[in-house]
Coordinates of C-alpha atoms and ligand atoms in Angstrom, one line a residue:
Chain T
M1 CA 76.0 138.3 146.3
T2 CA 76.3 137.4 142.6
D3 CA 73.9 138.5 139.8
H4 CA 72.2 135.3 139.2
T5 CA 69.6 136.6 136.8
P6 CA 71.5 138.3 133.9
S7 CA 69.4 140.5 132.0
T8 CA 69.8 142.3 128.7
Q9 CA 69.0 145.5 130.4
R10 CA 71.6 145.1 133.1
H11 CA 74.2 146.8 131.1
T12 CA 72.4 150.1 130.9
I13 CA 70.9 150.2 134.4
E14 CA 73.3 151.7 136.9
A15 CA 73.6 150.2 140.4
P16 CA 71.6 151.8 143.3
L17 CA 73.8 154.2 145.4
W18 CA 71.0 154.9 148.1
L19 CA 69.1 152.6 150.3
L20 CA 66.4 153.9 152.5
A21 CA 65.4 151.5 155.3
E22 CA 62.2 152.4 156.7
L23 CA 62.6 150.2 159.8
T24 CA 59.0 150.6 161.2
Y25 CA 55.9 152.7 160.8
R26 CA 55.5 152.8 164.6
C27 CA 56.0 156.4 165.9
P28 CA 55.1 158.3 169.0
L29 CA 54.1 161.3 167.1
Q30 CA 51.0 161.8 165.0
C31 CA 52.1 164.6 162.4
S32 CA 49.2 165.5 160.2
Y33 CA 51.8 166.2 157.5
C34 CA 53.5 162.7 157.7
S35 CA 54.1 161.2 154.3
N36 CA 53.8 157.6 155.3
P37 CA 51.1 155.6 153.6
L38 CA 47.6 156.0 154.8
D39 CA 47.2 152.4 155.3
F40 CA 50.5 152.1 157.2
A41 CA 48.7 150.1 160.0
A42 CA 48.2 147.1 157.7
T43 CA 51.9 146.3 158.1
Q44 CA 51.8 146.2 161.7
G45 CA 53.0 143.0 163.2
N46 CA 54.6 142.2 159.8
E47 CA 57.9 144.0 160.3
L48 CA 61.2 142.5 158.8
T49 CA 63.2 140.8 161.6
T50 CA 66.7 141.9 162.5
E51 CA 68.0 138.9 160.5
E52 CA 66.0 140.0 157.4
W53 CA 67.2 143.6 157.7
L54 CA 70.9 142.4 158.0
D55 CA 70.3 140.5 154.9
V56 CA 68.8 143.4 153.1
L57 CA 71.9 145.4 154.1
R58 CA 74.3 142.9 152.8
Q59 CA 72.6 142.6 149.6
A60 CA 72.3 146.3 148.9
R61 CA 75.9 146.9 149.7
A62 CA 77.0 144.1 147.5
M63 CA 75.1 145.8 144.6
G64 CA 76.9 149.0 145.2
A65 CA 74.6 151.1 147.5
V66 CA 76.7 153.3 149.8
Q67 CA 74.4 155.8 151.4
L68 CA 72.0 154.3 153.9
G69 CA 69.1 156.1 155.7
F70 CA 67.4 154.6 158.6
S71 CA 64.0 156.2 158.9
G72 CA 60.3 155.3 159.6
G73 CA 58.1 156.0 161.4
E74 CA 60.4 156.6 164.2
P75 CA 63.5 154.2 163.8
L76 CA 64.6 154.6 167.4
V77 CA 61.5 152.5 168.3
R78 CA 63.4 149.4 166.9
R79 CA 65.6 148.2 169.7
D80 CA 67.9 146.4 167.2
L81 CA 68.8 149.8 165.5
E82 CA 72.4 149.6 167.0
T83 CA 72.9 146.0 165.6
L84 CA 71.8 147.2 162.1
V85 CA 74.1 150.3 162.3
S86 CA 77.0 148.2 163.5
E87 CA 76.5 145.9 160.4
A88 CA 76.1 148.9 158.1
R89 CA 79.4 150.2 159.3
T90 CA 81.2 146.9 158.9
L91 CA 79.8 146.7 155.4
G92 CA 81.1 150.3 154.5
F93 CA 77.8 152.2 154.3
Y94 CA 77.6 155.8 155.3
S95 CA 74.6 155.7 157.6
N96 CA 72.1 158.4 158.4
L97 CA 69.6 158.3 161.1
I98 CA 66.5 160.3 160.3
T99 CA 64.7 160.8 163.6
S100 CA 62.3 163.1 165.5
G101 CA 64.7 162.8 168.4
L102 CA 62.0 161.3 170.5
G103 CA 63.6 158.3 172.4
L104 CA 67.0 159.7 172.0
D105 CA 69.1 160.1 175.2
D106 CA 72.9 160.3 176.0
A107 CA 73.2 156.6 176.4
R108 CA 71.5 155.9 173.1
I109 CA 73.7 158.5 171.3
E110 CA 76.7 156.9 172.7
A111 CA 75.5 153.4 171.8
L112 CA 74.9 154.6 168.1
R113 CA 78.2 156.4 167.9
A114 CA 80.0 153.3 169.2
A115 CA 78.1 151.2 166.6
G116 CA 79.5 153.4 163.9
L117 CA 76.6 155.7 163.0
D118 CA 77.8 158.6 160.8
H119 CA 75.0 161.2 161.0
I120 CA 71.9 162.0 162.8
Q121 CA 69.3 164.2 161.2
I122 CA 66.8 165.5 163.7
S123 CA 63.5 166.8 162.6
L124 CA 62.0 169.6 164.5
Q125 CA 58.4 168.5 164.4
A126 CA 56.0 171.4 165.1
S127 CA 53.7 168.9 166.9
D128 CA 56.5 168.1 169.1
P129 CA 55.6 169.9 172.4
D130 CA 59.3 170.8 173.0
V131 CA 59.7 172.6 169.8
A132 CA 56.1 174.1 170.0
G133 CA 57.1 175.4 173.3
A134 CA 60.2 176.6 172.0
V135 CA 58.6 178.4 169.1
A136 CA 56.1 179.9 171.5
G137 CA 59.0 181.3 173.4
S138 CA 58.9 179.0 176.4
R139 CA 62.6 178.6 177.4
K140 CA 62.1 175.7 179.9
A141 CA 60.2 173.6 177.4
Y142 CA 63.0 173.1 175.0
D143 CA 65.8 172.7 177.4
K144 CA 65.7 168.9 176.9
K145 CA 65.8 169.1 173.1
L146 CA 68.6 171.6 173.4
A147 CA 70.5 169.2 175.5
M148 CA 69.8 166.5 173.1
A149 CA 70.9 168.3 170.0
R150 CA 74.1 169.5 172.0
A151 CA 74.8 165.9 172.9
V152 CA 74.5 165.0 169.2
K153 CA 77.0 167.6 168.3
A154 CA 79.4 166.9 171.1
A155 CA 79.5 163.3 170.1
G156 CA 81.1 164.6 166.8
Y157 CA 78.1 164.3 164.4
P158 CA 77.6 166.9 161.9
M159 CA 74.1 168.5 162.8
V160 CA 71.6 168.7 160.1
L161 CA 68.2 169.9 161.3
N162 CA 65.1 169.3 159.2
V163 CA 62.1 171.5 159.8
V164 CA 58.9 170.6 158.0
L165 CA 57.0 173.7 157.1
H166 CA 53.2 174.3 156.5
R167 CA 50.8 177.0 156.8
H168 CA 50.5 176.5 160.6
N169 CA 54.2 177.2 161.4
I170 CA 55.7 178.9 158.4
D171 CA 54.9 182.3 159.9
Q172 CA 57.1 181.4 162.9
L173 CA 60.1 180.8 160.6
D174 CA 62.1 183.5 162.3
A175 CA 61.8 181.9 165.7
I176 CA 62.5 178.5 164.2
I177 CA 65.8 179.6 162.5
A178 CA 66.7 181.4 165.8
L179 CA 66.3 178.0 167.6
C180 CA 68.4 176.2 164.9
A181 CA 71.1 178.9 165.2
E182 CA 71.1 178.6 169.0
L183 CA 71.5 174.7 168.6
D184 CA 74.5 175.5 166.5
A185 CA 73.3 173.4 163.5
D186 CA 75.7 173.0 160.5
A187 CA 72.8 172.9 158.2
V188 CA 69.0 173.4 158.2
E189 CA 66.5 172.2 155.7
L190 CA 63.5 174.3 155.8
A191 CA 61.3 172.1 153.7
N192 CA 57.7 172.7 152.9
C193 CA 56.0 169.5 153.4
Q194 CA 55.6 167.1 150.6
L195 CA 52.0 166.4 149.9
Y196 CA 51.9 162.7 150.0
G197 CA 50.3 160.2 152.4
W198 CA 48.7 161.9 155.4
A199 CA 50.0 165.3 154.1
H200 CA 47.9 164.8 151.0
L201 CA 45.0 163.8 153.0
N202 CA 45.3 167.1 154.9
R203 CA 46.5 169.0 151.9
N204 CA 44.0 171.9 152.0
G205 CA 44.8 172.5 155.6
L206 CA 48.5 172.5 155.2
L207 CA 49.3 174.3 151.9
P208 CA 50.7 177.7 152.8
S209 CA 49.5 180.8 150.8
R210 CA 51.7 182.7 148.3
E211 CA 52.1 185.4 150.7
Q212 CA 53.2 183.2 153.5
L213 CA 55.8 181.6 151.2
D214 CA 57.1 184.9 150.0
A215 CA 57.5 186.1 153.7
A216 CA 59.3 182.9 154.6
E217 CA 61.7 183.2 151.7
A218 CA 62.4 186.8 152.7
T219 CA 63.0 185.6 156.4
T220 CA 65.4 183.0 155.0
A221 CA 67.2 185.5 153.0
R222 CA 67.5 187.9 155.9
W223 CA 69.0 185.1 158.1
R224 CA 71.4 184.1 155.4
E225 CA 72.7 187.6 155.4
H226 CA 72.8 187.8 159.2
L227 CA 74.7 184.5 159.4
A228 CA 77.1 185.5 156.8
N229 CA 77.7 188.9 158.7
E230 CA 78.5 186.9 161.8
G231 CA 80.9 184.8 160.0
R232 CA 78.8 181.6 160.8
D233 CA 78.7 178.6 158.6
M234 CA 75.1 177.4 159.0
Q235 CA 73.7 176.5 155.6
L236 CA 69.9 177.2 155.1
L237 CA 68.2 175.2 152.5
F238 CA 64.7 176.3 151.7
V239 CA 62.4 173.9 149.8
V240 CA 59.4 175.4 148.0
P241 CA 56.4 173.3 147.8
D242 CA 55.8 171.7 144.2
Y243 CA 52.5 173.4 144.2
Y244 CA 54.1 176.9 143.9
A245 CA 56.9 175.8 141.5
D246 CA 56.5 176.0 137.8
R247 CA 58.6 172.9 137.1
P248 CA 58.4 169.6 139.0
K249 CA 61.2 168.2 141.1
A250 CA 63.6 165.5 139.7
C251 CA 61.9 163.0 141.8
M252 CA 64.4 160.5 143.3
G253 CA 66.9 161.5 140.5
G254 CA 64.8 159.3 138.3
W255 CA 62.8 156.3 138.9
G256 CA 65.0 153.2 139.7
S257 CA 68.0 155.2 138.9
I258 CA 69.9 155.7 142.2
F259 CA 67.5 155.2 145.0
M260 CA 65.6 152.2 146.6
S261 CA 63.5 152.2 149.7
V262 CA 62.6 149.1 151.7
A263 CA 59.4 149.4 153.6
P264 CA 58.9 147.9 157.2
D265 CA 57.2 144.8 155.8
G266 CA 59.9 144.3 153.1
A267 CA 58.2 145.9 150.1
V268 CA 60.9 147.4 147.8
L269 CA 60.0 150.9 146.4
P270 CA 61.6 153.3 144.0
C271 CA 60.6 156.0 146.4
H272 CA 59.1 155.8 149.8
S273 CA 55.9 157.3 148.6
A274 CA 55.3 154.9 145.6
R275 CA 53.5 152.4 147.6
M276 CA 50.2 154.2 147.0
L277 CA 50.5 153.7 143.1
P278 CA 48.1 151.3 141.6
M279 CA 50.8 148.7 141.0
T280 CA 52.4 145.7 142.8
F281 CA 55.7 146.1 144.4
P282 CA 58.2 143.2 144.9
N283 CA 59.3 142.2 148.5
V284 CA 62.6 141.1 149.8
R285 CA 61.0 138.1 151.5
D286 CA 60.3 136.7 148.0
D287 CA 63.0 137.9 145.7
L288 CA 66.6 139.0 145.8
L289 CA 67.3 142.8 145.9
S290 CA 69.4 142.5 142.8
S291 CA 66.7 140.8 140.7
I292 CA 64.1 143.4 142.0
W293 CA 66.3 146.3 141.0
Y294 CA 67.3 145.1 137.7
D295 CA 64.5 142.9 136.5
S296 CA 61.2 143.6 138.3
D297 CA 58.3 145.2 136.4
A298 CA 57.9 147.7 139.1
F299 CA 61.5 149.1 138.9
N300 CA 61.5 149.1 135.1
R301 CA 58.0 150.7 134.7
F302 CA 59.2 154.3 134.7
R303 CA 62.8 153.9 134.1
G304 CA 64.4 155.9 131.3
E305 CA 62.2 157.9 129.0
D306 CA 60.3 155.4 126.9
W307 CA 57.1 155.6 129.1
M308 CA 56.9 159.3 128.9
P309 CA 53.8 161.0 127.6
S310 CA 53.6 164.2 125.7
P311 CA 54.6 167.0 126.5
C312 CA 57.5 165.4 128.3
R313 CA 58.4 163.1 125.5
D314 CA 59.6 166.0 123.3
C315 CA 60.7 168.3 126.0
D316 CA 64.2 169.5 126.4
E317 CA 64.0 169.3 130.2
R318 CA 63.2 165.7 130.4
H319 CA 66.7 164.7 131.3
Q320 CA 66.7 167.1 134.2
D321 CA 63.4 166.4 135.9
F322 CA 62.4 163.0 134.4
G323 CA 58.8 164.2 133.9
G324 CA 58.4 164.8 137.6
C325 CA 56.9 162.7 140.4
R326 CA 54.7 159.7 139.5
C327 CA 52.9 159.8 142.9
Q328 CA 52.0 163.4 142.4
A329 CA 50.7 162.6 138.8
Y330 CA 48.6 159.9 140.2
L331 CA 47.4 161.7 143.2
L332 CA 46.3 164.7 141.0
T333 CA 45.1 163.1 137.8
G334 CA 44.5 159.4 138.7
D335 CA 47.0 158.5 136.0
P336 CA 50.5 157.5 137.1
T337 CA 51.9 157.9 133.7
A338 CA 50.8 161.6 133.2
T339 CA 53.2 164.5 133.3
D340 CA 53.5 165.8 136.7
P341 CA 50.8 168.5 137.0
A342 CA 53.2 170.7 139.0
C343 CA 54.8 171.5 135.7
D344 CA 53.2 174.5 134.0
L345 CA 53.4 172.8 130.6
S346 CA 51.3 169.9 131.9
P347 CA 47.7 169.8 130.4
D348 CA 46.7 169.2 134.0
H349 CA 48.4 172.1 135.5
H350 CA 45.0 173.6 136.3
L351 CA 44.6 171.0 139.1
I352 CA 47.4 172.7 141.0
E353 CA 45.7 176.0 140.6
T354 CA 42.5 174.5 141.9
A355 CA 44.2 172.9 144.8
R356 CA 45.8 176.3 145.8
R357 CA 42.3 177.9 145.6
E358 CA 40.7 175.1 147.7
A359 CA 43.5 175.3 150.3
A360 CA 42.9 179.1 150.5
E361 CA 39.3 178.5 151.5
D362 CA 40.1 175.9 154.2
Q363 CA 39.8 177.5 157.6
R364 CA 40.8 174.5 159.8
S365 CA 43.2 175.0 162.6
A366 CA 46.2 172.7 163.0
S367 CA 44.4 170.7 165.6
Q368 CA 41.4 170.0 163.2
L369 CA 43.5 168.1 160.7
T370 CA 43.5 164.3 160.6
P371 CA 46.3 163.0 162.9
R372 CA 48.4 160.2 161.6
N373 CA 47.7 157.4 163.9
V374 CA 46.8 153.7 163.9
H375 CA 43.2 154.4 164.6
E376 CA 42.7 156.7 161.6
S377 CA 44.9 154.4 159.5
R378 CA 42.7 151.4 160.0
V379 CA 40.1 153.3 157.9
F380 CA 42.4 153.1 155.0
C381 CA 43.5 149.5 155.4
R382 CA 42.1 147.2 152.7
A383 CA 40.8 144.0 154.0
Chain H
M1 CA 101.7 177.5 150.5
N2 CA 102.8 176.3 153.9
R3 CA 104.5 172.8 153.8
D4 CA 104.0 172.4 157.5
R5 CA 100.2 172.8 157.3
I6 CA 98.1 169.8 158.4
Y7 CA 94.7 169.2 156.9
R8 CA 91.8 167.2 158.2
L9 CA 88.6 166.0 156.5
R10 CA 85.6 167.8 157.6
P11 CA 84.2 166.1 160.9
G12 CA 81.7 163.4 160.0
W13 CA 82.9 163.1 156.5
R14 CA 84.5 160.0 155.1
L15 CA 86.7 159.1 152.3
Q16 CA 86.3 155.6 150.9
W17 CA 87.4 153.5 148.0
E18 CA 84.2 152.2 146.3
E19 CA 85.0 148.9 144.5
A20 CA 81.6 149.0 142.7
Q21 CA 82.5 152.4 141.1
G22 CA 86.3 151.9 140.8
R23 CA 87.0 155.1 142.6
H24 CA 87.3 157.0 145.8
V25 CA 84.3 158.9 147.0
L26 CA 83.8 161.4 149.8
L27 CA 80.8 160.6 151.9
Y28 CA 78.9 163.2 153.9
P29 CA 75.3 163.4 155.3
E30 CA 73.0 162.1 152.7
G31 CA 75.5 162.8 149.9
M32 CA 78.5 161.7 148.0
V33 CA 81.3 163.3 145.9
K34 CA 82.7 161.1 143.2
L35 CA 86.5 161.7 143.0
N36 CA 88.8 161.4 140.1
D37 CA 92.1 159.6 140.5
S38 CA 94.3 162.4 141.6
A39 CA 91.7 163.9 143.9
G40 CA 91.4 160.4 145.4
A41 CA 95.2 160.0 145.7
I42 CA 95.6 163.4 147.4
L43 CA 92.7 163.1 149.8
S44 CA 93.6 159.7 150.9
L45 CA 96.8 161.2 152.3
I46 CA 95.0 163.5 154.5
D47 CA 94.8 161.9 157.9
G48 CA 95.2 164.8 160.4
E49 CA 98.9 163.8 160.9
R50 CA 100.8 164.3 157.6
N51 CA 101.6 167.8 156.6
V52 CA 101.6 169.1 153.1
G53 CA 105.3 168.4 152.8
D54 CA 104.9 164.7 153.6
M55 CA 102.0 164.5 151.2
L56 CA 104.1 165.9 148.4
D57 CA 107.0 163.6 149.2
E58 CA 104.8 160.6 149.1
L59 CA 103.0 161.6 145.8
Q60 CA 106.4 162.3 144.3
E61 CA 107.6 158.8 145.3
R62 CA 104.3 157.4 143.9
Y63 CA 104.6 159.3 140.6
P64 CA 108.2 159.7 140.0
Q65 CA 107.8 160.7 136.4
A66 CA 105.8 163.8 137.4
P67 CA 107.8 167.1 137.5
A68 CA 108.1 168.3 141.1
D69 CA 106.9 171.9 140.4
E70 CA 103.8 170.7 138.5
L71 CA 103.0 168.2 141.2
Q72 CA 103.3 171.0 143.8
T73 CA 101.1 173.3 141.9
D74 CA 98.4 170.6 141.3
V75 CA 98.3 169.7 144.8
H76 CA 98.1 173.3 146.1
E77 CA 95.4 174.0 143.7
F78 CA 93.4 170.9 144.7
L79 CA 93.9 171.6 148.4
D80 CA 92.6 175.2 147.9
E81 CA 89.7 174.0 146.0
A82 CA 89.0 171.3 148.6
V83 CA 89.0 174.0 151.4
Q84 CA 86.7 176.2 149.3
Q85 CA 84.3 173.2 148.9
G86 CA 84.4 172.7 152.7
W87 CA 85.7 169.1 152.3
I88 CA 88.8 169.8 154.3
H89 CA 90.2 172.3 156.8
H90 CA 93.3 173.0 158.8
D91 CA 93.8 174.3 162.3
Ligands
SF4_401 S1 56.3 162.7 160.1 FE1 55.7 162.7 162.3 S2 54.2 160.9 162.5 FE2 55.2 160.7 160.5 S3 56.9 159.3 161.0 FE3 57.7 161.5 161.2 S4 57.5 161.9 163.4 FE4 56.2 160.1 162.9
SF4_402 S1 57.0 168.9 130.1 FE1 57.7 167.2 131.3 S2 60.0 167.1 130.9 FE2 59.2 169.2 130.3 S3 59.5 170.4 132.1 FE3 57.5 169.7 132.2 S4 57.6 167.9 133.5 FE4 59.7 168.3 132.8

């Protein structure tokens, strides 16, 4: 694909390295901490076709993208996943499947392997009865998951497990890490849930307390020591929630800088959460990916540093964190151009403190949170 | 260092020439190492069959002007570093 719309900015804008293909919002699970958009049901029946996805892959690769994530929703729901993986391999992508593991069986692992998939990241969802059972100590319940994870490893994939943490499971971290160790994972991401989409809706019922976090970090440190003593090479990565950090994360390595995400209906986003921002995003059905990346208003909106407000504008750390996350700024302050309130230099940082206080008063159990499903989503769909 | 030693890339990792970047990259789950010319040249000889001696011979042939002892030191240092980083291993 040639650059058919030369732009003056094109010289300074780097090519994307990462493409996240959110193949579908369909999913057999209903995690209350899901970061999918609240109105995901609006895109139902409007998913990109196989041909359209193949074209997206070709365009992105021609632009220089090399890492590819297939996610969703649950990407295994798409029966054409193998076709897409196979094209991705031919094009030279390194492809990662990000899945709950539901819908995976030996035959599918083999088919994906044959198609050239490079990596499977299995999320251990606490709402997955297999994992819930495992954490609760029921051996039989997770035999299937165990077998699946073993099959993934036996097929030669590196095994990265992703565990989403929140207040209802973080106290069981010891059992969760033990399960990962038993599965012989190469790496485990212990990621406190990012509070976007459904997770933001359920925020007060998900955010752990400071004490819970401290205990979890201590558990992680203990396990690191134990694994090192045993000479085992299982990496543990612990991700603190933004609400307990004093600096924001370097969201997406900077807006429109290395990453682009294509949603199930073809919307192109600088981050998979960005859809909620009060702006219009281009669509691969209307424009070429290269003109979207280099020339669209959406991708240029928060590129670089010119858009930054004070205090970021004059802050030495702006090259490291790019002023934080636009979605978080918008969710908390109503202004997508504000400094991320997670930063303790932000004039809005008190909003984070208030959120922590509100969360501390929330007494709901896990089953009282709003489940992420089509029925609930319809409430949020704009007509 | 042992000239007979045979290295392999870490399972699931992939070395690839990226035309768009004009360099070799090492791809791994959700990440990428951008390699300089010499790292790319050395790693691209690692195929699970060539031993270190073979690699040195080939590199010497490709860069005849490089003094043999320097080449050897550079390659050994790089291989050590790559093992440290977990990019490659040997049996
Ligand atoms: S977080 Fe849960 S509900 Fe959301 S896509 Fe993943 S598995 Fe499905
Ligand atoms: S003021 Fe802005 S640039 Fe400085 S640390 Fe906070 S978020 Fe980052």
